[in-house]
Coordinates of C-alpha atoms in Angstrom, one line a residue:
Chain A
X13 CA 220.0 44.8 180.7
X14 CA 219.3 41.3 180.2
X15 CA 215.9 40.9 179.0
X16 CA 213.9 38.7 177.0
X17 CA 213.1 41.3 174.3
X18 CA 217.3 41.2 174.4
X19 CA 218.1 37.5 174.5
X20 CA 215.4 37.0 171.2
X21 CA 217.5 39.2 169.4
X22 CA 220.6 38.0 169.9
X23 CA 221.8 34.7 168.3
X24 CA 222.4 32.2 171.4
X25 CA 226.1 31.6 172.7
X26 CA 226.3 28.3 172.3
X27 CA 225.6 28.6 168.5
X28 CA 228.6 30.5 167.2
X29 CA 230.8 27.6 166.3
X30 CA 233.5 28.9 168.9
X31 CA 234.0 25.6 170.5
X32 CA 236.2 22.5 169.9
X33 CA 235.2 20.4 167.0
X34 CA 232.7 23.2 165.9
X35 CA 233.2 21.6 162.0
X36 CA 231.3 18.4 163.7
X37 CA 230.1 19.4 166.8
X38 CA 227.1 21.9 167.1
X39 CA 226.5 22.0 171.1
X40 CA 227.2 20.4 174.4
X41 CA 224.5 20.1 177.0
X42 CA 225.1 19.4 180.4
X43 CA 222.2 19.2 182.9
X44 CA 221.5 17.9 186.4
X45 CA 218.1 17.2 188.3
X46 CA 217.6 18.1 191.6
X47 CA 214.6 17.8 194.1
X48 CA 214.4 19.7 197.3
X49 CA 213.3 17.5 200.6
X50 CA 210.0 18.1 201.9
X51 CA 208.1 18.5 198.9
X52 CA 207.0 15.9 197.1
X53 CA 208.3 16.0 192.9
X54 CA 205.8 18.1 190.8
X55 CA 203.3 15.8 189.4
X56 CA 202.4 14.8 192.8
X57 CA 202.5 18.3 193.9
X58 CA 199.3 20.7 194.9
X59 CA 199.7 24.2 194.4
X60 CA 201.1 25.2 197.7
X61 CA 203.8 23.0 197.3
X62 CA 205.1 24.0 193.8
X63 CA 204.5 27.5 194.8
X64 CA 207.0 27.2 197.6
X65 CA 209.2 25.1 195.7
X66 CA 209.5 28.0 192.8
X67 CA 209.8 30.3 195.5
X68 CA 212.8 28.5 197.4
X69 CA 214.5 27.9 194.4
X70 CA 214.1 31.4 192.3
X71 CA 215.9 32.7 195.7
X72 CA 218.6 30.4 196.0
X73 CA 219.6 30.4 192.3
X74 CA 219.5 34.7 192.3
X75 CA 222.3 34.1 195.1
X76 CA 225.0 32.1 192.6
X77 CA 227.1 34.3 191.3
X78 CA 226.2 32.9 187.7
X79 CA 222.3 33.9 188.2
X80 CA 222.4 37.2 189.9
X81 CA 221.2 38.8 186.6
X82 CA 219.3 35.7 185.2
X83 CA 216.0 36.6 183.7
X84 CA 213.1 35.2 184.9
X85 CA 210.2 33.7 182.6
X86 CA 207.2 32.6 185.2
X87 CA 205.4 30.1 182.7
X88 CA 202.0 30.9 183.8
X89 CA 202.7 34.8 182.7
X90 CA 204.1 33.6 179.5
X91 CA 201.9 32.6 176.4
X92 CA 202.8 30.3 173.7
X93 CA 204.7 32.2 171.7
X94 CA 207.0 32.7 174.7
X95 CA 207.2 29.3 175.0
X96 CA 208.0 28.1 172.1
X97 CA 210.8 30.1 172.1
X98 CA 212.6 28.8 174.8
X99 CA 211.8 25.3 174.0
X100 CA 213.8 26.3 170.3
X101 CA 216.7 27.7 172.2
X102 CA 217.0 24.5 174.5
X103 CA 215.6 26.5 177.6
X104 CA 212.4 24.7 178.2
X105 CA 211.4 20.9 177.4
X106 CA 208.7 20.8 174.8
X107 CA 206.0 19.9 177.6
X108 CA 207.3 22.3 179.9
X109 CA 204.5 25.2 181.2
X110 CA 201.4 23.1 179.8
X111 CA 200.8 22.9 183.5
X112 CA 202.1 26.1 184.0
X113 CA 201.7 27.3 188.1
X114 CA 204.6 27.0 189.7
X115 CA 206.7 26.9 186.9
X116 CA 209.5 28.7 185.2
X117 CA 212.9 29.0 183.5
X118 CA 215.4 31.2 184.7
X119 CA 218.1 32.1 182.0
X120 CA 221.7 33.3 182.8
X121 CA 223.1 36.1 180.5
X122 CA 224.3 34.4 176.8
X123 CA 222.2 31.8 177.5
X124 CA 225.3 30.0 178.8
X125 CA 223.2 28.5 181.9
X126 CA 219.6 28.4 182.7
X127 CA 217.5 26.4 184.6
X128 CA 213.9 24.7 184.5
X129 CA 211.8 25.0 188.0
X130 CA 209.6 22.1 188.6
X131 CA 209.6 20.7 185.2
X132 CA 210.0 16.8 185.9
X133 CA 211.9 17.3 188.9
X134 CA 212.3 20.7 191.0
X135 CA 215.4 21.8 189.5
X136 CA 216.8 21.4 186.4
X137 CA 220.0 22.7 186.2
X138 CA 221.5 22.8 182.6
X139 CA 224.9 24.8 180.8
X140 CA 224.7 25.0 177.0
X141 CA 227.9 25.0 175.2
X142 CA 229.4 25.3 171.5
X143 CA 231.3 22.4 170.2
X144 CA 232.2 19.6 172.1
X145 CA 233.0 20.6 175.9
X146 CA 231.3 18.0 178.1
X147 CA 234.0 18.2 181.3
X148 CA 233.8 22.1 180.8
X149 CA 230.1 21.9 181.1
X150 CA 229.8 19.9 184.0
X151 CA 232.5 22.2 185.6
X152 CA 230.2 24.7 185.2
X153 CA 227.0 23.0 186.5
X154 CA 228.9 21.8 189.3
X155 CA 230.2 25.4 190.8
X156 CA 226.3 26.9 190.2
X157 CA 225.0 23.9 191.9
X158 CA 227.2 24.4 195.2
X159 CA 226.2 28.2 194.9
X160 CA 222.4 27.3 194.5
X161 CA 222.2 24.3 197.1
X162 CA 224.3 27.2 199.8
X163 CA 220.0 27.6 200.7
X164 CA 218.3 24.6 199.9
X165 CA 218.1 21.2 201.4
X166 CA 218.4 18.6 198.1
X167 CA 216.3 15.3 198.6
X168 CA 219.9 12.7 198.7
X169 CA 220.2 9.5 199.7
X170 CA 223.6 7.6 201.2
X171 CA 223.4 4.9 198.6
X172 CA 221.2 6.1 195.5
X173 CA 222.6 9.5 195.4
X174 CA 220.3 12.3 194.4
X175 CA 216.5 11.6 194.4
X176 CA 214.8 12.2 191.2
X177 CA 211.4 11.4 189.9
X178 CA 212.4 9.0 187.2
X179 CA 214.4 6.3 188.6
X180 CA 216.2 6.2 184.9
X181 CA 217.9 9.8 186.6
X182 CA 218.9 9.1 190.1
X183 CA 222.4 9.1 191.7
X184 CA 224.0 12.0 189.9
X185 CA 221.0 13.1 188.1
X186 CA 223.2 14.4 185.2
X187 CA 222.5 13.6 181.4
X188 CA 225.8 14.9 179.3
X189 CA 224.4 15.4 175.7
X190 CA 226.2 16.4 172.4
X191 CA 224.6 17.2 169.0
X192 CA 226.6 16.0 165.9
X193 CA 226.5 16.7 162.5
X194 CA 227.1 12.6 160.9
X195 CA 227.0 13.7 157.2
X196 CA 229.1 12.7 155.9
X197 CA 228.4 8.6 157.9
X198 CA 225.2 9.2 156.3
X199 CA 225.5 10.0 152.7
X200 CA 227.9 6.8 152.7
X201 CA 225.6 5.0 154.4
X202 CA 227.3 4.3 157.6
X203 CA 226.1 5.9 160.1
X204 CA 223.5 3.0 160.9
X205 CA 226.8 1.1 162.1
X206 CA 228.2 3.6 164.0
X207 CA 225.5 4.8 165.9
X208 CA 224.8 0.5 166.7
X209 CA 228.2 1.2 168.4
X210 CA 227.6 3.8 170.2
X211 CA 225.0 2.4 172.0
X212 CA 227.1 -0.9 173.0
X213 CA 229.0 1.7 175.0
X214 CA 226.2 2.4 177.2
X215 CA 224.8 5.7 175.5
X216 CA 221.8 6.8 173.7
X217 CA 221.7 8.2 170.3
X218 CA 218.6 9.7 168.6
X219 CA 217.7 11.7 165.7
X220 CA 217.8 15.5 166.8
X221 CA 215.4 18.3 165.8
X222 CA 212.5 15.7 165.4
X223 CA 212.7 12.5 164.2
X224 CA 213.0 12.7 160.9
X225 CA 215.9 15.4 161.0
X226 CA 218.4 12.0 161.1
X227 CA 217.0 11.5 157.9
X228 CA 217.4 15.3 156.4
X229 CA 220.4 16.4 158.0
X230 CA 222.5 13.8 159.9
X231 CA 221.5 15.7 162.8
X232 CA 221.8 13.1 165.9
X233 CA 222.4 13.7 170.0
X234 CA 224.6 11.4 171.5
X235 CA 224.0 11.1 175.5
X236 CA 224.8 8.7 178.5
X237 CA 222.2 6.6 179.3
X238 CA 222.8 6.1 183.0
X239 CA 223.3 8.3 185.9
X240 CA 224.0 5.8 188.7
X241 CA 227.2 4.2 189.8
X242 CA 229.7 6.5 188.0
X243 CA 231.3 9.6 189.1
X244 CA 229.4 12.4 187.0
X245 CA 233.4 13.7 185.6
X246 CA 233.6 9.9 184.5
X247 CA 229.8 10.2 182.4
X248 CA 231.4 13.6 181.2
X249 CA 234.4 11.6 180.3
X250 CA 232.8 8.7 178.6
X251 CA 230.8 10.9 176.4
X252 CA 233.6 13.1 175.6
X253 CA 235.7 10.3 174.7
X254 CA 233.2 8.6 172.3
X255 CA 231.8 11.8 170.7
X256 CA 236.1 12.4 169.5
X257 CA 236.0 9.2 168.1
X258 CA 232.7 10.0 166.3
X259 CA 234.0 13.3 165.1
X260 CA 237.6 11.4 163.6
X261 CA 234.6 9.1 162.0
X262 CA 232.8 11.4 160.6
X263 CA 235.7 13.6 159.2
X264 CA 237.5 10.3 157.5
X265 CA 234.2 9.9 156.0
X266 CA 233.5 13.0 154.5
X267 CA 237.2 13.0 153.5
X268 CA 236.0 9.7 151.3
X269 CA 233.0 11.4 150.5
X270 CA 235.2 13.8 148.8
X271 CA 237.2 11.7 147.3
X272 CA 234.9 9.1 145.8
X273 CA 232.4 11.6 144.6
X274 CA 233.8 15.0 144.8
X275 CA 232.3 16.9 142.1
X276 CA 228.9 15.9 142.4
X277 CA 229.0 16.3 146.2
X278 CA 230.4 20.0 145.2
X279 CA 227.2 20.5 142.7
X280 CA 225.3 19.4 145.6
X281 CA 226.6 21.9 148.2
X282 CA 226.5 25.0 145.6
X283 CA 222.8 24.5 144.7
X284 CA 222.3 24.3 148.6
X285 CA 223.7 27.8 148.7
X286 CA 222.3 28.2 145.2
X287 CA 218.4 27.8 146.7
X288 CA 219.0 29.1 150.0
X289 CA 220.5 32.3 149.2
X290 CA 217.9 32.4 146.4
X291 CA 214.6 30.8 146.8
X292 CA 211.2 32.8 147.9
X293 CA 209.7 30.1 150.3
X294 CA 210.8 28.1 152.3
X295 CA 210.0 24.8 154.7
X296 CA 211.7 24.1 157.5
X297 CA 212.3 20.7 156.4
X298 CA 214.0 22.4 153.5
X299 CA 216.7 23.9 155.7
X300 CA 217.6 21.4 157.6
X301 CA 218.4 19.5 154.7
X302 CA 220.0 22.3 152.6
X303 CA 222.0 23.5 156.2
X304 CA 223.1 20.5 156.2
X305 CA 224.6 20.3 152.9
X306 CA 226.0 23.5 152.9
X307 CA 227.2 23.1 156.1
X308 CA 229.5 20.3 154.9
X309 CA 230.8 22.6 152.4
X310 CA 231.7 25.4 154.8
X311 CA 233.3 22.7 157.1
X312 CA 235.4 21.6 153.8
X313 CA 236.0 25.0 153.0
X314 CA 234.2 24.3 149.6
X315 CA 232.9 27.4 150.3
X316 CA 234.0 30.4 151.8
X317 CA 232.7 33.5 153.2
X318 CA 229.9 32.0 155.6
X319 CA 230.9 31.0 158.9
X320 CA 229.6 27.5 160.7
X321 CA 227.6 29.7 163.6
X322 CA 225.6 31.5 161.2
X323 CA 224.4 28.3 160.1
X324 CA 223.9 26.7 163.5
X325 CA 221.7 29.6 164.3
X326 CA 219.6 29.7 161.1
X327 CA 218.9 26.3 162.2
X328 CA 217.1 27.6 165.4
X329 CA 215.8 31.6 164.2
X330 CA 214.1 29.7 161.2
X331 CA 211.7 27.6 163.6
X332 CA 207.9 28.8 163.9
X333 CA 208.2 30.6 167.5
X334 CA 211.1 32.2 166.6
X335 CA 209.4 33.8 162.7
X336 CA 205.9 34.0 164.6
X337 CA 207.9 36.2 167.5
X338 CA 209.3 38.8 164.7
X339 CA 206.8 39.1 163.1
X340 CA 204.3 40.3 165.9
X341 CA 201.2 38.3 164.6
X342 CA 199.9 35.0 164.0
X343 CA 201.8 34.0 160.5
X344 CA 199.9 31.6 158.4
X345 CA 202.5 28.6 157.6
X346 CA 202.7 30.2 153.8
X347 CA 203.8 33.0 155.2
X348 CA 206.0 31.8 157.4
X349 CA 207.9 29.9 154.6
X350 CA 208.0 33.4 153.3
X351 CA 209.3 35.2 156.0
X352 CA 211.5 31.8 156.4
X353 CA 213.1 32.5 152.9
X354 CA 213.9 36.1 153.3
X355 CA 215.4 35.6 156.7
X356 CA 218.1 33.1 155.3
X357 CA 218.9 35.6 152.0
X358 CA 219.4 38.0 155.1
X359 CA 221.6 35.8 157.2
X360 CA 223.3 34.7 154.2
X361 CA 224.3 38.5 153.3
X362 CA 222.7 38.3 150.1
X363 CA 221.1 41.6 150.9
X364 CA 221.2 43.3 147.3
X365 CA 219.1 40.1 146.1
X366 CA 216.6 40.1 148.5
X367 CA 214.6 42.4 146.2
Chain B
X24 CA 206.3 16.1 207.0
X25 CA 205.6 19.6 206.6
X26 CA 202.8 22.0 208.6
X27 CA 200.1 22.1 205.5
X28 CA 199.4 25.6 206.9
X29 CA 202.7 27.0 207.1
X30 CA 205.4 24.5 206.1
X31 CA 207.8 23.9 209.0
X32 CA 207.6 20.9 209.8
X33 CA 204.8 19.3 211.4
X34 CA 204.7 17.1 214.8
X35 CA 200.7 16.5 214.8
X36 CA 199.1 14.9 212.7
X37 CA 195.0 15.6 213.0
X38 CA 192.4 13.3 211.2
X39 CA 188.7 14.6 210.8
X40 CA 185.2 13.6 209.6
X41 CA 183.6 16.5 207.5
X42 CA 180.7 15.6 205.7
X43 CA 181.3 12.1 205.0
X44 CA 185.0 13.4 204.0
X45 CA 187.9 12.3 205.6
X46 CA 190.6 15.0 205.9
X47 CA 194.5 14.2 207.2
X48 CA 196.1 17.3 208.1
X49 CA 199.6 17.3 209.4
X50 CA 200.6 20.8 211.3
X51 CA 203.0 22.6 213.5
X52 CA 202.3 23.4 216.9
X53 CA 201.6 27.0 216.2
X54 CA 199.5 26.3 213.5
X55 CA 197.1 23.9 215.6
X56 CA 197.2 26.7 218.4
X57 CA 196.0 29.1 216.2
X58 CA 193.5 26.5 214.4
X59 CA 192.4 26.2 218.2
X60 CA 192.5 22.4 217.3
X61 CA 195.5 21.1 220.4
X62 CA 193.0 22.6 223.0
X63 CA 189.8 21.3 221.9
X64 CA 191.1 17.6 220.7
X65 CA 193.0 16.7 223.9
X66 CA 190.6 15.2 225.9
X67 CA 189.1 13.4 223.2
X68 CA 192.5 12.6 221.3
X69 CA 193.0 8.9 222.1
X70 CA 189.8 7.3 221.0
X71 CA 188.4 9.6 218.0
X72 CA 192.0 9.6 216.5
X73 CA 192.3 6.0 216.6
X74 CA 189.3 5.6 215.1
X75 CA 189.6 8.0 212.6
X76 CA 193.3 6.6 212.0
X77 CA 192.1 2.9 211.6
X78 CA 189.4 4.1 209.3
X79 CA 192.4 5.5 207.0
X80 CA 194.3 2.9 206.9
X81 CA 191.4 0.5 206.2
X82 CA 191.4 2.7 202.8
X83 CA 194.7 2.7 202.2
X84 CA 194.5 -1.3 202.6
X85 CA 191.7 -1.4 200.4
X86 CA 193.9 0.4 197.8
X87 CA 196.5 -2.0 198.7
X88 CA 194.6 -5.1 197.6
X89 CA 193.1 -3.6 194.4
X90 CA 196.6 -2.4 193.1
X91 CA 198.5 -5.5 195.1
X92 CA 201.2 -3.0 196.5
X93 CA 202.4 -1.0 198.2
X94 CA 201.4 2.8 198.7
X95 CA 203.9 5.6 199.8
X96 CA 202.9 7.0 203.1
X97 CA 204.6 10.2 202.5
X98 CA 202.7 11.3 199.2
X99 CA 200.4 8.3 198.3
X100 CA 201.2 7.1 194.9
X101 CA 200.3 3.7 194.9
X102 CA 202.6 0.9 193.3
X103 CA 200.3 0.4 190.4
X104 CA 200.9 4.4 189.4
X105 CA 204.6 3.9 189.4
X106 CA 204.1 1.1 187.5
X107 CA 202.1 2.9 185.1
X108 CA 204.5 5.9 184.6
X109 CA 207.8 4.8 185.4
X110 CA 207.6 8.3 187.7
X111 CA 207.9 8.5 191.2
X112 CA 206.2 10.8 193.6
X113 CA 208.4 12.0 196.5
X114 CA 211.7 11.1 197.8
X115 CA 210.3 8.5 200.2
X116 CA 208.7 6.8 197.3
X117 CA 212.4 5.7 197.0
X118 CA 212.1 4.0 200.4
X119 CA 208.3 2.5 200.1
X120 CA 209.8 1.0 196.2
X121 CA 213.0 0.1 197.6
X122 CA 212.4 -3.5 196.9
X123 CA 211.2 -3.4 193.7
X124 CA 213.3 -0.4 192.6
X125 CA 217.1 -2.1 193.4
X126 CA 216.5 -4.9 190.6
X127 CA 215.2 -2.0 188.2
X128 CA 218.3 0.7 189.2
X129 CA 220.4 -2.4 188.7
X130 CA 219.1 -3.3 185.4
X131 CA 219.0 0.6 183.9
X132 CA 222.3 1.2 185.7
X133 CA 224.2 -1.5 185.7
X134 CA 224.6 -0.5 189.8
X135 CA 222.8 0.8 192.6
X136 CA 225.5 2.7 194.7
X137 CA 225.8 6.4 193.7
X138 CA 229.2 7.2 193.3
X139 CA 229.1 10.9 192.4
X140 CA 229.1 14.0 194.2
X141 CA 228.0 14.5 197.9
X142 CA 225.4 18.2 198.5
X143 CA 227.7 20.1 200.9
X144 CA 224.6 19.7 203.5
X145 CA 224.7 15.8 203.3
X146 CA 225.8 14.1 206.3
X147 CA 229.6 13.4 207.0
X148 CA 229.8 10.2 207.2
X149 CA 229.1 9.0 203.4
X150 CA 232.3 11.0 203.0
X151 CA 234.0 9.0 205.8
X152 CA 232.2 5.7 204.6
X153 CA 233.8 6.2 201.3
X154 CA 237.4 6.9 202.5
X155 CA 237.2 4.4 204.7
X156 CA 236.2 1.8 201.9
X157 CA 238.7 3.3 199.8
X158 CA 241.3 2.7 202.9
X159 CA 240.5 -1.3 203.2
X160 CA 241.1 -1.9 199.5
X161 CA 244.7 -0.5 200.0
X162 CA 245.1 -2.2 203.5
X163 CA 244.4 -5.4 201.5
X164 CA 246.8 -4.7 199.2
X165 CA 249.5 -3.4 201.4
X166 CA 249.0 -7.2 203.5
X167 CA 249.5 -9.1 200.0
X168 CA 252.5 -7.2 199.5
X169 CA 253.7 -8.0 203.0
X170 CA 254.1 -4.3 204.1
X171 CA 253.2 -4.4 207.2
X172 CA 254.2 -1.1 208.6
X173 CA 252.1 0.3 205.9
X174 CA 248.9 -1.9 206.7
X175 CA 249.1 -0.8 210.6
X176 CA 248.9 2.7 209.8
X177 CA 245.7 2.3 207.5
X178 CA 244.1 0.1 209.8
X179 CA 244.9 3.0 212.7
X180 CA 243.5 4.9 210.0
X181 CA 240.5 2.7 209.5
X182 CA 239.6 2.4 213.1
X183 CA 239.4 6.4 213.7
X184 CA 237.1 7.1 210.6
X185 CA 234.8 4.5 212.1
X186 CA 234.8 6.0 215.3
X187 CA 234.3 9.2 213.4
X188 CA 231.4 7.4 211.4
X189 CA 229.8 6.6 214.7
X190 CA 230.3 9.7 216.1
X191 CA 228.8 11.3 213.1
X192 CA 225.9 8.7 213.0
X193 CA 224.0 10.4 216.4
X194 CA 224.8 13.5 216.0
X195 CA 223.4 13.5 212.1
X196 CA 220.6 11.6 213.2
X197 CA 218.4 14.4 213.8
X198 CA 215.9 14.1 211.3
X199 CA 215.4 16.3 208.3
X200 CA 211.4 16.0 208.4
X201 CA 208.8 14.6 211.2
X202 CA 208.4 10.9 210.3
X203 CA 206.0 10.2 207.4
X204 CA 203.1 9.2 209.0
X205 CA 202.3 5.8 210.2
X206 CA 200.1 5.4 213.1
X207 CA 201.7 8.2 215.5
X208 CA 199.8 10.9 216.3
X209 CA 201.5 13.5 219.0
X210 CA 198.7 15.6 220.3

């Protein structure tokens, strides 16, 4: 049975590292917007209207053969903690549910697929895979769409394709995203240039897991910027394309990394491991930076006997929904860089330590 | 427009006075029936609607001029909003904006013709209007290069998707949703 109580427990899908380019690439995000005709989009909406929207669209999507089991998270039945959960496993936008009637996520077994209902637009379709798989992830999207649109009537126009509430989305409505791992760019000091680049090719780049994680991880998304006037296998294409050529990038540059500065980029990774597998507390600003280190070293096979998906997940279990869920209360932020701390020595099998 | 009562969609539209309040309801024959308003309005209709209708739109005007633009007819976001958010409100908005909103697509995008994938339910002939763009590139081609037996079959070709597109053209016409307002009321 796929419940919530279920999916919290298990590490998300799209985290293990089973993907292509796993060493560089942590995820692939498809996701298309789609607005049913006859309701206005849900800012404009009253009550009535998102009510029958939710209603229309939670039926539909329990008809695709992807969703039959999906599980169901009405926003306005779900409290904080509940949200902050899905917006740490990618479910849910960080806004999404602080107007909560109406609204809600549906979530297809592993995570896999899921769905927003009258977030920014009615539906928000999205697949979430590991590594770098943007043509397999629109594949996907594209079959559950047909099977959810079989009993709706999506707003469309002849020339600007699919209607959505930010004109930055119309036409195919689809945003194609990858998270990277740059490293490697960053510690030489490149990835300024190469992120200038990307964005010459007509997609966005921004710092991922808040703004500052750029600066303590090299963690950056890489996206299309626009959704009209190309064929949505073509945006899939585009980013697929460009993220490679990041990925050869970023593994020439760690290679040089390696090679200019290899044993004190070796210290570096072992007292990551060293602190992590050791220390008592722990911010969250702490592992990105050390999970990004050590991450590098797995990659590199510097070190062995941690695999790249355990470190992906700690990277989402360690956040504050995700510690405040286990542990049942309200955890002061000292004791949630406790609780933080033991978690990893958990994760990192350093279980006769933990004492 | 839909039946604010029970969703299907709505062929009267019914304006009131309440307490200095103006109300604009759009319902469905059955729900007016059962509201007892079709009965009661008809004699009356012409006059008090038109009044009541002019009224309305002497407000949205007024809006009008204090924003200087437009305002969507379908759900009433005024020009100044979308400028203020960037966010549209329904999918006529697309058609109030539409001047404004082709220079903006065509400065985010690069374009303003959607090229991606058709709903199942749209109507046939964006299909065929494709193909039969898709056709005239390679009948121009096929001229250049002097084959000529080739060219006559696309242009054959050609012709029947067009009659296909016209044929399509009334019998898709049949509109998804009652017109968006205006000045028509069907009582």
């Amino acid at each position: 049975m796929w419940t919530f109580e279920t999916m919290v427990g298990e590490p998300s899908s799209w985290l293990d590292a089973s993907g292509p380019r796993s060493d560089v690439v942590l995820s692939t995000r498809v996701r298309v917007a789609r607005n049913l005709s006859g309701h206005p989009f849900p800012a404009m909406a009253g009550v009535d209207d998102l009510a029958a929207v939710e209603e229309k669209v939670l039926t539909s999507a329990s008809k695709s053969n992807y969703l039959t089991n999906a599980l169901v998270v009405r926003m306005d039945e779900a409290g904080p903690p509940v949200r902050q959960i899905l917006v740490e496993r990618h479910l849910a936008s960080p806004t999404f549910g602080v107007r909560a009637e109406g609204r809600s996520v549906v979530i297809g077994e592993n995570e896999v697929v899921s769905a927003m209902v009258n977030e920014e637009d009615h539906l928000r379709l999205q697949s979430l895979r590991s590594g770098l798989q943007p043509l397999d992830a629109w594949r996907l999207v594209s079959r559950i769409d047909v099977e959810v649109e079989r009993n709706l009537q999506y707003a469309f126009s002849k020339n600007w394709g699919y209607l959505t509430s930010c004109p930055t989305n119309v036409g195919t409505g689809v945003r194609v995203s990858v998270l990277v791992h740059l490293v490697g760019l960053a510690r030489l000091g490149e990835v300024a240039q190469v992120l200038s680049g990307i964005s010459k090719l007509g997609l966005s780049v921004r710092g991922f897991y808040g703004e500052r994680s750029a600066a303590l991880g090299g963690f950056f998304q890489v996206s299309n910027q626009t959704t009209l006037g190309q064929s949505e296998e073509d945006i899939a294409y585009t980013v697929e394309r460009v993220s490679s050529r990041i990925v050869e990038l970023e593994l020439k540059a760690r290679e040089e990394l390696v090679a200019r500065a290899g044993r004190k980029i070796e210290d570096e990774i072992w007292r990551a491991h060293g602190i992590l597998t050791s220390a008592r507390v722990m911010s969250s600003e702490e592992v990105m930076s050390l999970c990004s280190s050590l991450r590098l070293g797995v990659a590199r096979g510097i070190i062995g006997g941690i695999d790249l998906g355990t470190l992906n997940r700690l990277l989402v279990v360690t956040q504050p929904g995700h510690l405040k869920y286990f542990h049942g209360e309200n955890p002061s932020s000292d004791e949630r860089d406790r609780m933080r701390a033991d978690l990893i020595r958990r994760e990192l099998g350093n279980r006769e330590r933990t004492q | 427009m839909r039946c604010d009562d029970c969703g299907s969609p709505a062929n009267i539209r019914y304006v009131e006075m309440v307490d200095g309040e103006l109300r604009d309801l759009h319902l469905c024959d059955d729900c007016a029936n059962t509201r007892g308003m079709a009965l009661s309005l008809s004699p009356f209709a012409g006059p008090l609607v038109d009044m009541l209708m002019g009224l309305l739109d002497e407000m949205r005007v007024g809006e009008e001029r204090t924003e200087d633009g437009r305002v969507c007819p379908e759900c009433g976001l005024t020009r100044g909003e979308f400028r203020r958010t960037g966010k549209l409100g329904c999918a006529s908005c697309y058609e109030a904006f539409g001047s404004e909103l082709k220079p903006l697509l065509r400065r985010v995008h690069g374009s303003t013709v959607h090229t991606g994938t058709i709903p199942s339910k749209a109507p046939r002939d964006i299909e065929t209007g494709r193909r039969a763009r898709a056709l005239q590139l390679e009948l121009e081609r096929a001229v250049r290069a002097e084959e000529y037996e080739r060219a006559a079959e696309l242009r054959d070709e050609i012709r029947r998707l067009e009659t296909e597109v016209e044929v399509g053209d009334t019998e898709d016409r049949t509109p998804v949703e009652s017109d968006a307002g205006g000045a028509n009321v069907d009582v």
